[in-house]
Amino acid sequence: MTQPTDPAAARAKALEMIKDIRVAMLVTHDAVGGLRARPMHALQTDPDGTLWFFTKGHTGKTSEIAADREVLLTYANPANQDYVSVQGTAAVRHDPAMAERLWTEEARPWFPEGAQSPDLALLQVTAISAEYWDGRSGAMAGLFGSVRAALTGEPEQTAESGTARF
């Protein structure tokens, strides 16, 4: 596996990989120190590593975040063999203008009154670091990597991985 050495390139790579993945698993710490994961519909990924999600304002997850802001998000695109985990800090925001801007009809089953739903809140995750595994080349990369390895005697490299700091 290869790993870019340029920090800006690593950040850009991680953000590019997650921008089209619609569901992330959000991991929080529960009241007794355990870990809880739940799926979250990704709304937006900002260039600075800020990630946005809708949530209900009063849930177990919002209580857990109030007690411990450290979270982990995991993204997966198995079709491309792309995987990213993002460590960050979370905050629950009540910002009607931002909610309106990010509104999507896919959220209506949870928020029937739209962006003005009384219990609608935004979950803002500020990325601290990300790890990624990009196997996007898939089977063809494996084939070409095997041929290249056989011809050159160098180890096969069919995927790229890296760590990004924000």
PDB file of C-alpha atoms in Angstrom:
ATOM      1  CA  MET A   1       0.000   0.000   0.000  1.00  0.00           C
ATOM      2  CA  THR A   2       1.156   3.487  -0.773  1.00  0.00           C
ATOM      3  CA  GLN A   3       0.779   6.536   1.385  1.00  0.00           C
ATOM      4  CA  PRO A   4       1.020  10.172   0.241  1.00  0.00           C
ATOM      5  CA  THR A   5       3.515  12.252   2.189  1.00  0.00           C
ATOM      6  CA  ASP A   6       1.962  15.665   1.485  1.00  0.00           C
ATOM      7  CA  PRO A   7      -0.435  16.525   4.370  1.00  0.00           C
ATOM      8  CA  ALA A   8      -2.670  18.694   2.160  1.00  0.00           C
ATOM      9  CA  ALA A   9      -2.928  15.877  -0.407  1.00  0.00           C
ATOM     10  CA  ALA A  10      -3.833  13.382   2.324  1.00  0.00           C
ATOM     11  CA  ARG A  11      -6.601  15.678   3.638  1.00  0.00           C
ATOM     12  CA  ALA A  12      -7.943  16.255   0.133  1.00  0.00           C
ATOM     13  CA  LYS A  13      -7.857  12.526  -0.606  1.00  0.00           C
ATOM     14  CA  ALA A  14      -9.813  11.606   2.546  1.00  0.00           C
ATOM     15  CA  LEU A  15     -12.442  14.298   1.934  1.00  0.00           C
ATOM     16  CA  GLU A  16     -12.795  13.376  -1.736  1.00  0.00           C
ATOM     17  CA  MET A  17     -13.384   9.744  -0.809  1.00  0.00           C
ATOM     18  CA  ILE A  18     -16.236  10.530   1.600  1.00  0.00           C
ATOM     19  CA  LYS A  19     -18.007  13.321  -0.269  1.00  0.00           C
ATOM     20  CA  ASP A  20     -20.319  10.964  -2.188  1.00  0.00           C
ATOM     21  CA  ILE A  21     -20.840   8.346   0.534  1.00  0.00           C
ATOM     22  CA  ARG A  22     -24.328   9.077   1.842  1.00  0.00           C
ATOM     23  CA  VAL A  23     -24.290   7.093   5.114  1.00  0.00           C
ATOM     24  CA  ALA A  24     -21.674   7.166   7.847  1.00  0.00           C
ATOM     25  CA  MET A  25     -21.612   5.213  11.086  1.00  0.00           C
ATOM     26  CA  LEU A  26     -21.295   7.600  14.037  1.00  0.00           C
ATOM     27  CA  VAL A  27     -19.586   6.180  17.118  1.00  0.00           C
ATOM     28  CA  THR A  28     -20.025   7.898  20.487  1.00  0.00           C
ATOM     29  CA  HIS A  29     -19.166   7.035  24.091  1.00  0.00           C
ATOM     30  CA  ASP A  30     -22.149   6.032  26.207  1.00  0.00           C
ATOM     31  CA  ALA A  31     -22.676   6.925  29.872  1.00  0.00           C
ATOM     32  CA  VAL A  32     -20.702   3.917  31.148  1.00  0.00           C
ATOM     33  CA  GLY A  33     -17.756   4.295  28.767  1.00  0.00           C
ATOM     34  CA  GLY A  34     -18.943   1.868  26.122  1.00  0.00           C
ATOM     35  CA  LEU A  35     -19.098   2.603  22.417  1.00  0.00           C
ATOM     36  CA  ARG A  36     -22.338   3.077  20.465  1.00  0.00           C
ATOM     37  CA  ALA A  37     -22.632   3.242  16.687  1.00  0.00           C
ATOM     38  CA  ARG A  38     -25.544   4.334  14.575  1.00  0.00           C
ATOM     39  CA  PRO A  39     -26.018   5.246  10.913  1.00  0.00           C
ATOM     40  CA  MET A  40     -26.215   8.914   9.990  1.00  0.00           C
ATOM     41  CA  HIS A  41     -27.151  10.421   6.628  1.00  0.00           C
ATOM     42  CA  ALA A  42     -24.300  12.667   5.497  1.00  0.00           C
ATOM     43  CA  LEU A  43     -25.437  16.110   4.345  1.00  0.00           C
ATOM     44  CA  GLN A  44     -22.284  18.020   3.534  1.00  0.00           C
ATOM     45  CA  THR A  45     -18.513  17.800   3.765  1.00  0.00           C
ATOM     46  CA  ASP A  46     -16.775  21.174   3.949  1.00  0.00           C
ATOM     47  CA  PRO A  47     -13.241  21.665   2.556  1.00  0.00           C
ATOM     48  CA  ASP A  48     -11.890  22.306   6.072  1.00  0.00           C
ATOM     49  CA  GLY A  49     -13.069  18.878   7.287  1.00  0.00           C
ATOM     50  CA  THR A  50     -16.346  19.955   8.896  1.00  0.00           C
ATOM     51  CA  LEU A  51     -19.022  17.286   8.409  1.00  0.00           C
ATOM     52  CA  TRP A  52     -22.758  17.951   8.747  1.00  0.00           C
ATOM     53  CA  PHE A  53     -25.705  15.712   9.667  1.00  0.00           C
ATOM     54  CA  PHE A  54     -29.302  16.213  10.789  1.00  0.00           C
ATOM     55  CA  THR A  55     -30.321  14.799  14.153  1.00  0.00           C
ATOM     56  CA  LYS A  56     -33.150  15.160  16.581  1.00  0.00           C
ATOM     57  CA  GLY A  57     -32.208  17.646  19.263  1.00  0.00           C
ATOM     58  CA  HIS A  58     -32.965  15.395  22.227  1.00  0.00           C
ATOM     59  CA  THR A  59     -31.681  11.847  21.762  1.00  0.00           C
ATOM     60  CA  GLY A  60     -29.277   9.437  23.357  1.00  0.00           C
ATOM     61  CA  LYS A  61     -26.629  10.504  20.871  1.00  0.00           C
ATOM     62  CA  THR A  62     -27.005  14.201  21.682  1.00  0.00           C
ATOM     63  CA  SER A  63     -26.762  13.438  25.411  1.00  0.00           C
ATOM     64  CA  GLU A  64     -23.654  11.327  24.800  1.00  0.00           C
ATOM     65  CA  ILE A  65     -22.083  14.132  22.739  1.00  0.00           C
ATOM     66  CA  ALA A  66     -22.877  16.686  25.454  1.00  0.00           C
ATOM     67  CA  ALA A  67     -20.943  14.504  27.917  1.00  0.00           C
ATOM     68  CA  ASP A  68     -18.067  13.572  25.556  1.00  0.00           C
ATOM     69  CA  ARG A  69     -17.584  15.391  22.259  1.00  0.00           C
ATOM     70  CA  GLU A  70     -15.059  12.893  20.858  1.00  0.00           C
ATOM     71  CA  VAL A  71     -16.601  10.842  18.037  1.00  0.00           C
ATOM     72  CA  LEU A  72     -15.603   8.538  15.231  1.00  0.00           C
ATOM     73  CA  LEU A  73     -17.274   8.406  11.820  1.00  0.00           C
ATOM     74  CA  THR A  74     -16.757   5.488   9.478  1.00  0.00           C
ATOM     75  CA  TYR A  75     -17.546   5.581   5.765  1.00  0.00           C
ATOM     76  CA  ALA A  76     -17.567   2.617   3.399  1.00  0.00           C
ATOM     77  CA  ASN A  77     -18.028   2.214  -0.329  1.00  0.00           C
ATOM     78  CA  PRO A  78     -17.557  -1.555  -0.808  1.00  0.00           C
ATOM     79  CA  ALA A  79     -18.214  -1.330  -4.555  1.00  0.00           C
ATOM     80  CA  ASN A  80     -14.994   0.674  -4.920  1.00  0.00           C
ATOM     81  CA  GLN A  81     -13.266  -0.870  -1.904  1.00  0.00           C
ATOM     82  CA  ASP A  82     -12.999   2.602  -0.344  1.00  0.00           C
ATOM     83  CA  TYR A  83     -13.025   2.978   3.449  1.00  0.00           C
ATOM     84  CA  VAL A  84     -12.454   6.036   5.629  1.00  0.00           C
ATOM     85  CA  SER A  85     -12.568   6.600   9.386  1.00  0.00           C
ATOM     86  CA  VAL A  86     -12.681  10.148  10.740  1.00  0.00           C
ATOM     87  CA  GLN A  87     -11.898  11.074  14.333  1.00  0.00           C
ATOM     88  CA  GLY A  88     -13.364  14.384  15.399  1.00  0.00           C
ATOM     89  CA  THR A  89     -15.235  16.493  17.886  1.00  0.00           C
ATOM     90  CA  ALA A  90     -18.995  16.873  17.652  1.00  0.00           C
ATOM     91  CA  ALA A  91     -21.374  19.652  18.565  1.00  0.00           C
ATOM     92  CA  VAL A  92     -25.145  19.886  18.358  1.00  0.00           C
ATOM     93  CA  ARG A  93     -26.179  23.140  16.662  1.00  0.00           C
ATOM     94  CA  HIS A  94     -29.546  24.841  16.411  1.00  0.00           C
ATOM     95  CA  ASP A  95     -29.161  26.994  13.316  1.00  0.00           C
ATOM     96  CA  PRO A  96     -32.394  27.389  11.308  1.00  0.00           C
ATOM     97  CA  ALA A  97     -30.661  29.127   8.386  1.00  0.00           C
ATOM     98  CA  MET A  98     -28.098  26.341   8.054  1.00  0.00           C
ATOM     99  CA  ALA A  99     -30.820  23.690   8.437  1.00  0.00           C
ATOM    100  CA  GLU A 100     -32.743  25.332   5.608  1.00  0.00           C
ATOM    101  CA  ARG A 101     -29.628  25.439   3.423  1.00  0.00           C
ATOM    102  CA  LEU A 102     -28.821  21.760   4.054  1.00  0.00           C
ATOM    103  CA  TRP A 103     -32.425  20.527   3.882  1.00  0.00           C
ATOM    104  CA  THR A 104     -33.080  17.440   1.772  1.00  0.00           C
ATOM    105  CA  GLU A 105     -36.396  15.700   1.234  1.00  0.00           C
ATOM    106  CA  GLU A 106     -34.721  12.429   2.283  1.00  0.00           C
ATOM    107  CA  ALA A 107     -34.915  13.757   5.874  1.00  0.00           C
ATOM    108  CA  ARG A 108     -38.694  14.315   5.820  1.00  0.00           C
ATOM    109  CA  PRO A 109     -39.607  10.905   7.344  1.00  0.00           C
ATOM    110  CA  TRP A 110     -37.724  11.959  10.503  1.00  0.00           C
ATOM    111  CA  PHE A 111     -38.653  15.642  10.316  1.00  0.00           C
ATOM    112  CA  PRO A 112     -42.174  15.895   8.828  1.00  0.00           C
ATOM    113  CA  GLU A 113     -42.298  19.682   9.164  1.00  0.00           C
ATOM    114  CA  GLY A 114     -39.168  20.080   7.059  1.00  0.00           C
ATOM    115  CA  ALA A 115     -36.289  22.320   8.024  1.00  0.00           C
ATOM    116  CA  GLN A 116     -38.590  24.047  10.537  1.00  0.00           C
ATOM    117  CA  SER A 117     -39.297  20.850  12.513  1.00  0.00           C
ATOM    118  CA  PRO A 118     -39.097  21.799  16.196  1.00  0.00           C
ATOM    119  CA  ASP A 119     -36.718  18.994  17.193  1.00  0.00           C
ATOM    120  CA  LEU A 120     -34.412  19.348  14.164  1.00  0.00           C
ATOM    121  CA  ALA A 121     -30.787  20.012  15.062  1.00  0.00           C
ATOM    122  CA  LEU A 122     -27.526  19.869  13.188  1.00  0.00           C
ATOM    123  CA  LEU A 123     -24.697  17.618  14.198  1.00  0.00           C
ATOM    124  CA  GLN A 124     -21.426  19.303  13.295  1.00  0.00           C
ATOM    125  CA  VAL A 125     -18.329  17.133  13.384  1.00  0.00           C
ATOM    126  CA  THR A 126     -14.978  18.863  13.115  1.00  0.00           C
ATOM    127  CA  ALA A 127     -12.416  16.400  11.803  1.00  0.00           C
ATOM    128  CA  ILE A 128      -9.167  15.985  13.718  1.00  0.00           C
ATOM    129  CA  SER A 129      -7.737  13.132  11.674  1.00  0.00           C
ATOM    130  CA  ALA A 130      -8.747  10.563   9.101  1.00  0.00           C
ATOM    131  CA  GLU A 131      -7.434   7.227   7.938  1.00  0.00           C
ATOM    132  CA  TYR A 132      -8.318   5.919   4.518  1.00  0.00           C
ATOM    133  CA  TRP A 133      -7.944   2.840   2.386  1.00  0.00           C
ATOM    134  CA  ASP A 134      -8.536   3.356  -1.328  1.00  0.00           C
ATOM    135  CA  GLY A 135      -8.881   0.152  -3.315  1.00  0.00           C
ATOM    136  CA  ARG A 136     -10.788   1.952  -6.075  1.00  0.00           C
ATOM    137  CA  SER A 137      -8.815   0.272  -8.826  1.00  0.00           C
ATOM    138  CA  GLY A 138     -10.265  -3.019  -7.644  1.00  0.00           C
ATOM    139  CA  ALA A 139      -9.785  -6.169  -9.662  1.00  0.00           C
ATOM    140  CA  MET A 140      -7.967  -4.496 -12.559  1.00  0.00           C
ATOM    141  CA  ALA A 141      -5.387  -3.012 -10.187  1.00  0.00           C
ATOM    142  CA  GLY A 142      -4.944  -6.444  -8.684  1.00  0.00           C
ATOM    143  CA  LEU A 143      -4.357  -7.954 -12.111  1.00  0.00           C
ATOM    144  CA  PHE A 144      -1.929  -5.238 -13.199  1.00  0.00           C
ATOM    145  CA  GLY A 145      -0.267  -5.206  -9.791  1.00  0.00           C
ATOM    146  CA  SER A 146       0.299  -8.968  -9.998  1.00  0.00           C
ATOM    147  CA  VAL A 147       1.785  -8.686 -13.484  1.00  0.00           C
ATOM    148  CA  ARG A 148       3.979  -5.754 -12.457  1.00  0.00           C
ATOM    149  CA  ALA A 149       5.166  -7.604  -9.352  1.00  0.00           C
ATOM    150  CA  ALA A 150       5.976 -10.693 -11.408  1.00  0.00           C
ATOM    151  CA  LEU A 151       7.943  -8.660 -13.960  1.00  0.00           C
ATOM    152  CA  THR A 152       9.799  -6.366 -11.552  1.00  0.00           C
ATOM    153  CA  GLY A 153      10.130  -8.554  -8.482  1.00  0.00           C
ATOM    154  CA  GLU A 154       8.731  -5.680  -6.359  1.00  0.00           C
ATOM    155  CA  PRO A 155       5.862  -6.228  -3.910  1.00  0.00           C
ATOM    156  CA  GLU A 156       2.351  -5.901  -5.290  1.00  0.00           C
ATOM    157  CA  GLN A 157       0.616  -2.603  -4.452  1.00  0.00           C
ATOM    158  CA  THR A 158      -3.053  -2.521  -5.343  1.00  0.00           C
ATOM    159  CA  ALA A 159      -4.389   0.014  -2.885  1.00  0.00           C
ATOM    160  CA  GLU A 160      -3.537   3.333  -1.342  1.00  0.00           C
ATOM    161  CA  SER A 161      -3.816   4.107   2.353  1.00  0.00           C
ATOM    162  CA  GLY A 162      -2.993   7.122   4.377  1.00  0.00           C
ATOM    163  CA  THR A 163      -3.565   9.280   7.409  1.00  0.00           C
ATOM    164  CA  ALA A 164      -4.681  12.888   7.272  1.00  0.00           C
ATOM    165  CA  ARG A 165      -4.542  15.560   9.962  1.00  0.00           C
ATOM    166  CA  PHE A 166      -6.925  18.519   9.955  1.00  0.00           C
TER     167      PHE A 166
END
